[in-house]
mmCIF file of C-alpha atoms in Angstrom:
data_model
loop_
_atom_site.group_PDB
_atom_site.id
_atom_site.type_symbol
_atom_site.label_atom_id
_atom_site.label_comp_id
_atom_site.label_asym_id
_atom_site.label_seq_id
_atom_site.Cartn_x
_atom_site.Cartn_y
_atom_site.Cartn_z
ATOM 1 C CA UNK A 1 85.545 102.810 101.231
ATOM 2 C CA UNK A 2 85.682 103.840 104.786
ATOM 3 C CA UNK A 3 84.624 107.189 106.016
ATOM 4 C CA UNK A 4 83.202 108.969 109.166
ATOM 5 C CA UNK A 5 80.790 111.805 109.252
ATOM 6 C CA UNK A 6 80.193 113.735 112.381
ATOM 7 C CA UNK A 7 78.083 116.727 113.115
ATOM 8 C CA UNK A 8 79.663 120.080 112.482
ATOM 9 C CA UNK A 9 80.312 122.425 115.263
ATOM 10 C CA UNK A 10 80.920 124.455 117.092
ATOM 11 C CA UNK A 11 78.531 123.197 119.858
ATOM 12 C CA UNK A 12 78.027 125.609 122.747
ATOM 13 C CA UNK A 13 76.272 124.530 125.893
ATOM 14 C CA UNK A 14 75.733 125.596 129.476
ATOM 15 C CA UNK A 15 77.149 123.555 132.280
ATOM 16 C CA UNK A 16 74.975 120.637 133.284
ATOM 17 C CA UNK A 17 73.422 120.534 129.847
ATOM 18 C CA UNK A 18 72.890 117.275 127.841
ATOM 19 C CA UNK A 19 75.344 116.637 125.076
ATOM 20 C CA UNK A 20 74.888 114.693 121.858
ATOM 21 C CA UNK A 21 77.502 114.658 119.061
ATOM 22 C CA UNK A 22 76.268 112.567 116.099
ATOM 23 C CA UNK A 23 78.597 110.335 114.201
ATOM 24 C CA UNK A 24 77.830 107.957 111.330
ATOM 25 C CA UNK A 25 80.085 105.771 109.403
ATOM 26 C CA UNK A 26 80.576 103.874 106.120
ATOM 27 C CA UNK A 27 82.684 100.731 106.221
ATOM 28 C CA UNK A 28 83.178 97.652 103.939
ATOM 29 C CA UNK A 29 83.590 95.335 106.836
ATOM 30 C CA UNK A 30 83.055 95.228 110.621
ATOM 31 C CA UNK A 31 84.894 98.114 112.114
ATOM 32 C CA UNK A 32 85.856 99.104 115.595
ATOM 33 C CA UNK A 33 84.577 102.564 116.571
ATOM 34 C CA UNK A 34 86.311 105.221 118.679
ATOM 35 C CA UNK A 35 85.856 108.618 120.155
ATOM 36 C CA UNK A 36 89.047 110.663 120.703
ATOM 37 C CA UNK A 37 89.213 114.061 122.502
ATOM 38 C CA UNK A 38 91.642 116.921 122.116
ATOM 39 C CA UNK A 39 91.894 119.234 125.073
ATOM 40 C CA UNK A 40 93.355 122.608 124.413
ATOM 41 C CA UNK A 41 97.155 122.461 124.194
ATOM 42 C CA UNK A 42 97.162 118.661 124.296
ATOM 43 C CA UNK A 43 97.434 115.761 121.858
ATOM 44 C CA UNK A 44 94.439 113.623 120.995
ATOM 45 C CA UNK A 45 93.520 110.942 123.467
ATOM 46 C CA UNK A 46 91.243 108.017 123.403
ATOM 47 C CA UNK A 47 87.951 108.709 125.218
ATOM 48 C CA UNK A 48 86.157 105.504 124.585
ATOM 49 C CA UNK A 49 85.823 102.583 122.077
ATOM 50 C CA UNK A 50 83.483 99.871 120.987
ATOM 51 C CA UNK A 51 84.595 96.825 118.912
ATOM 52 C CA UNK A 52 81.298 95.157 117.870
ATOM 53 C CA UNK A 53 77.694 95.884 117.276
ATOM 54 C CA UNK A 54 75.565 96.817 120.393
ATOM 55 C CA UNK A 55 78.780 97.366 122.481
ATOM 56 C CA UNK A 56 78.678 100.527 124.638
ATOM 57 C CA UNK A 57 81.841 102.384 125.354
ATOM 58 C CA UNK A 58 81.924 104.657 128.365
ATOM 59 C CA UNK A 59 84.440 106.835 130.085
ATOM 60 C CA UNK A 60 84.309 110.043 132.284
ATOM 61 C CA UNK A 61 80.548 110.153 132.052
ATOM 62 C CA UNK A 62 80.566 109.905 128.244
ATOM 63 C CA UNK A 63 78.833 107.072 126.409
ATOM 64 C CA UNK A 64 78.461 105.814 122.880
ATOM 65 C CA UNK A 65 76.608 102.723 121.579
ATOM 66 C CA UNK A 66 77.750 100.918 118.380
ATOM 67 C CA UNK A 67 74.606 100.755 116.321
ATOM 68 C CA UNK A 68 75.185 98.576 113.134
ATOM 69 C CA UNK A 69 71.565 98.944 111.848
ATOM 70 C CA UNK A 70 71.954 102.754 111.770
ATOM 71 C CA UNK A 71 75.757 102.768 111.175
ATOM 72 C CA UNK A 72 76.056 105.233 114.058
ATOM 73 C CA UNK A 73 78.187 105.903 117.088
ATOM 74 C CA UNK A 74 76.742 108.928 118.671
ATOM 75 C CA UNK A 75 78.524 110.441 121.733
ATOM 76 C CA UNK A 76 76.412 111.484 124.749
ATOM 77 C CA UNK A 77 76.832 112.896 128.208
ATOM 78 C CA UNK A 78 74.026 113.639 130.622
ATOM 79 C CA UNK A 79 75.620 116.706 132.235
ATOM 80 C CA UNK A 80 78.533 118.494 130.713
ATOM 81 C CA UNK A 81 81.281 120.404 132.605
ATOM 82 C CA UNK A 82 83.282 123.410 131.730
ATOM 83 C CA UNK A 83 86.267 120.932 131.648
ATOM 84 C CA UNK A 84 84.775 119.044 128.839
ATOM 85 C CA UNK A 85 85.349 121.848 126.478
ATOM 86 C CA UNK A 86 87.520 120.294 123.744
ATOM 87 C CA UNK A 87 87.424 118.942 120.183
ATOM 88 C CA UNK A 88 85.830 115.480 119.761
ATOM 89 C CA UNK A 89 86.687 113.182 116.946
ATOM 90 C CA UNK A 90 84.894 110.146 115.930
ATOM 91 C CA UNK A 91 86.976 107.389 114.192
ATOM 92 C CA UNK A 92 86.803 103.915 112.925
ATOM 93 C CA UNK A 93 89.368 101.164 112.260
ATOM 94 C CA UNK A 94 88.860 98.058 110.158
ATOM 95 C CA UNK A 95 92.265 96.531 110.692
ATOM 96 C CA UNK A 96 92.705 94.384 107.707
ATOM 97 C CA UNK A 97 94.225 94.416 104.263
ATOM 98 C CA UNK A 98 94.984 97.766 102.887
ATOM 99 C CA UNK A 99 93.236 99.462 105.793
ATOM 100 C CA UNK A 100 95.544 97.874 108.342
ATOM 101 C CA UNK A 101 97.089 100.317 110.775
ATOM 102 C CA UNK A 102 94.965 103.250 109.855
ATOM 103 C CA UNK A 103 92.196 105.161 111.614
ATOM 104 C CA UNK A 104 89.633 107.095 109.668
ATOM 105 C CA UNK A 105 88.505 110.277 111.482
ATOM 106 C CA UNK A 106 85.703 112.623 111.210
ATOM 107 C CA UNK A 107 86.468 116.293 110.967
ATOM 108 C CA UNK A 108 86.010 116.945 114.617
ATOM 109 C CA UNK A 109 83.392 118.751 116.654
ATOM 110 C CA UNK A 110 84.394 121.765 118.858
ATOM 111 C CA UNK A 111 82.537 121.797 122.155
ATOM 112 C CA UNK A 112 82.512 124.777 124.384
ATOM 113 C CA UNK A 113 80.730 124.692 127.745
ATOM 114 C CA UNK A 114 79.952 127.921 129.630
ATOM 115 C CA UNK A 115 79.542 128.071 133.390
ATOM 116 C CA UNK B 1 106.299 108.499 131.691
ATOM 117 C CA UNK B 2 106.965 110.698 128.797
ATOM 118 C CA UNK B 3 104.371 110.899 126.114
ATOM 119 C CA UNK B 4 104.937 111.194 122.324
ATOM 120 C CA UNK B 5 107.194 114.146 121.570
ATOM 121 C CA UNK B 6 107.494 115.879 118.323
ATOM 122 C CA UNK B 7 109.833 118.550 116.998
ATOM 123 C CA UNK B 8 109.893 121.186 115.905
ATOM 124 C CA UNK B 9 106.694 122.637 117.150
ATOM 125 C CA UNK B 10 106.452 125.162 114.295
ATOM 126 C CA UNK B 11 108.326 125.118 110.992
ATOM 127 C CA UNK B 12 108.162 127.750 108.178
ATOM 128 C CA UNK B 13 109.294 126.844 104.737
ATOM 129 C CA UNK B 14 108.883 128.239 101.200
ATOM 130 C CA UNK B 15 107.561 126.438 98.171
ATOM 131 C CA UNK B 16 109.939 123.810 96.751
ATOM 132 C CA UNK B 17 111.825 123.361 99.981
ATOM 133 C CA UNK B 18 112.077 120.225 102.035
ATOM 134 C CA UNK B 19 110.741 119.792 105.608
ATOM 135 C CA UNK B 20 111.833 117.132 108.202
ATOM 136 C CA UNK B 21 109.647 116.479 111.158
ATOM 137 C CA UNK B 22 110.593 114.197 113.958
ATOM 138 C CA UNK B 23 108.835 111.980 116.502
ATOM 139 C CA UNK B 24 109.735 110.140 119.644
ATOM 140 C CA UNK B 25 107.198 107.453 120.649
ATOM 141 C CA UNK B 26 106.297 106.382 124.126
ATOM 142 C CA UNK B 27 108.807 104.107 125.531
ATOM 143 C CA UNK B 28 108.065 100.524 124.629
ATOM 144 C CA UNK B 29 105.867 101.437 121.674
ATOM 145 C CA UNK B 30 107.067 99.964 118.353
ATOM 146 C CA UNK B 31 104.543 101.442 116.009
ATOM 147 C CA UNK B 32 104.535 104.968 114.905
ATOM 148 C CA UNK B 33 101.869 106.689 112.723
ATOM 149 C CA UNK B 34 101.821 110.014 110.921
ATOM 150 C CA UNK B 35 98.603 112.013 110.299
ATOM 151 C CA UNK B 36 98.115 115.319 108.522
ATOM 152 C CA UNK B 37 95.579 117.676 109.951
ATOM 153 C CA UNK B 38 94.758 120.352 107.371
ATOM 154 C CA UNK B 39 92.344 123.163 108.072
ATOM 155 C CA UNK B 40 88.859 121.884 107.773
ATOM 156 C CA UNK B 41 89.820 118.405 106.613
ATOM 157 C CA UNK B 42 90.166 116.409 109.685
ATOM 158 C CA UNK B 43 92.939 113.952 110.160
ATOM 159 C CA UNK B 44 94.254 112.178 107.193
ATOM 160 C CA UNK B 45 96.417 108.967 107.575
ATOM 161 C CA UNK B 46 99.940 109.400 106.062
ATOM 162 C CA UNK B 47 102.188 106.600 107.084
ATOM 163 C CA UNK B 48 102.521 103.685 109.544
ATOM 164 C CA UNK B 49 105.876 102.245 110.679
ATOM 165 C CA UNK B 50 106.402 99.214 112.703
ATOM 166 C CA UNK B 51 109.683 97.509 113.776
ATOM 167 C CA UNK B 52 111.482 99.847 111.308
ATOM 168 C CA UNK B 53 109.451 98.947 108.252
ATOM 169 C CA UNK B 54 106.825 100.977 106.421
ATOM 170 C CA UNK B 55 103.609 98.953 106.837
ATOM 171 C CA UNK B 56 101.033 101.100 105.190
ATOM 172 C CA UNK B 57 100.690 104.600 103.632
ATOM 173 C CA UNK B 58 97.724 106.734 102.851
ATOM 174 C CA UNK B 59 96.773 108.554 99.688
ATOM 175 C CA UNK B 60 99.577 110.904 99.552
ATOM 176 C CA UNK B 61 102.215 111.498 96.724
ATOM 177 C CA UNK B 62 105.750 109.976 97.011
ATOM 178 C CA UNK B 63 107.203 113.241 98.034
ATOM 179 C CA UNK B 64 105.897 112.369 101.559
ATOM 180 C CA UNK B 65 108.196 109.836 103.006
ATOM 181 C CA UNK B 66 109.711 108.821 106.229
ATOM 182 C CA UNK B 67 111.566 106.276 108.234
ATOM 183 C CA UNK B 68 111.697 104.649 111.525
ATOM 184 C CA UNK B 69 115.021 104.199 113.428
ATOM 185 C CA UNK B 70 116.234 101.308 115.631
ATOM 186 C CA UNK B 71 115.161 103.188 118.661
ATOM 187 C CA UNK B 72 111.628 103.409 117.141
ATOM 188 C CA UNK B 73 111.668 107.150 116.760
ATOM 189 C CA UNK B 74 110.548 108.418 113.331
ATOM 190 C CA UNK B 75 111.081 111.092 110.754
ATOM 191 C CA UNK B 76 108.650 112.448 108.207
ATOM 192 C CA UNK B 77 110.096 114.154 105.192
ATOM 193 C CA UNK B 78 108.104 116.288 102.809
ATOM 194 C CA UNK B 79 109.879 117.087 99.635
ATOM 195 C CA UNK B 80 109.119 119.848 97.019
ATOM 196 C CA UNK B 81 106.810 121.620 99.441
ATOM 197 C CA UNK B 82 103.519 123.072 98.096
ATOM 198 C CA UNK B 83 101.330 125.560 99.651
ATOM 199 C CA UNK B 84 98.677 123.056 100.473
ATOM 200 C CA UNK B 85 101.089 121.051 102.599
ATOM 201 C CA UNK B 86 100.546 123.704 105.232
ATOM 202 C CA UNK B 87 98.953 121.728 108.117
ATOM 203 C CA UNK B 88 99.507 120.235 111.493
ATOM 204 C CA UNK B 89 101.377 117.029 111.321
ATOM 205 C CA UNK B 90 100.481 114.607 114.191
ATOM 206 C CA UNK B 91 102.483 111.638 115.239
ATOM 207 C CA UNK B 92 101.109 108.770 117.228
ATOM 208 C CA UNK B 93 102.402 105.578 118.687
ATOM 209 C CA UNK B 94 100.988 102.305 119.918
ATOM 210 C CA UNK B 95 102.009 99.122 121.493
ATOM 211 C CA UNK B 96 102.340 96.504 118.833
ATOM 212 C CA UNK B 97 99.473 95.912 116.521
ATOM 213 C CA UNK B 98 96.908 98.619 116.270
ATOM 214 C CA UNK B 99 93.963 98.180 118.643
ATOM 215 C CA UNK B 100 92.722 101.568 118.117
ATOM 216 C CA UNK B 101 94.323 103.289 120.990
ATOM 217 C CA UNK B 102 96.852 105.583 119.553
ATOM 218 C CA UNK B 103 98.808 108.005 121.705
ATOM 219 C CA UNK B 104 99.250 111.309 119.977
ATOM 220 C CA UNK B 105 101.814 114.013 120.247
ATOM 221 C CA UNK B 106 100.898 117.738 120.081
ATOM 222 C CA UNK B 107 101.951 118.041 116.578
ATOM 223 C CA UNK B 108 104.270 120.007 114.329
ATOM 224 C CA UNK B 109 102.699 123.032 112.478
ATOM 225 C CA UNK B 110 104.143 123.349 109.051
ATOM 226 C CA UNK B 111 103.479 126.608 107.194
ATOM 227 C CA UNK B 112 104.559 126.772 103.537
ATOM 228 C CA UNK B 113 104.825 130.274 102.104
#
């Protein structure tokens, strides 16, 4: 079956530090991969996505590369800001058969950035 | 443009009661999705409605049900509430077929005592 495993938090960093949040997945087919972010008091929103192997998704200084050989989609940012403090969710979608219409989410990683 | 709105924000029920949660999608979005976010378990897919029809459901018992109205708003009903149903219920909408970009509401927190 499909599943997503992401590193457990919380992650605490100082401003301008480098961020990596690990995400690995299990899928029966060829999924699309996503990172969603939930800022305090807001709903989840799409941060970036990649739809096929070796694709790189990027947005707001965040990047993630779809690695089929390691079944990974790690989230990185070179220099985090206080405003990046949020919960980050890795997710996959296969979009076929019984999995149509559903996203499989990891448990979320809480990031706190201190000034 | 208004985002996805959910009501109520908080709901407290006792075991055995029924809960009804409501969701209004973004204008123009025809698909509505429901997810359960229980403490420590991440988001679990509950239901997907599109054009008024249930298109898919997750691994939840039949006492979790819902519907989508002609204006694309949706309702989630949970019957015979159990303590483990306590969770944040998130509604999301998308334009047409799922491409992965879901737009989420802030959720309805259900507490079962």
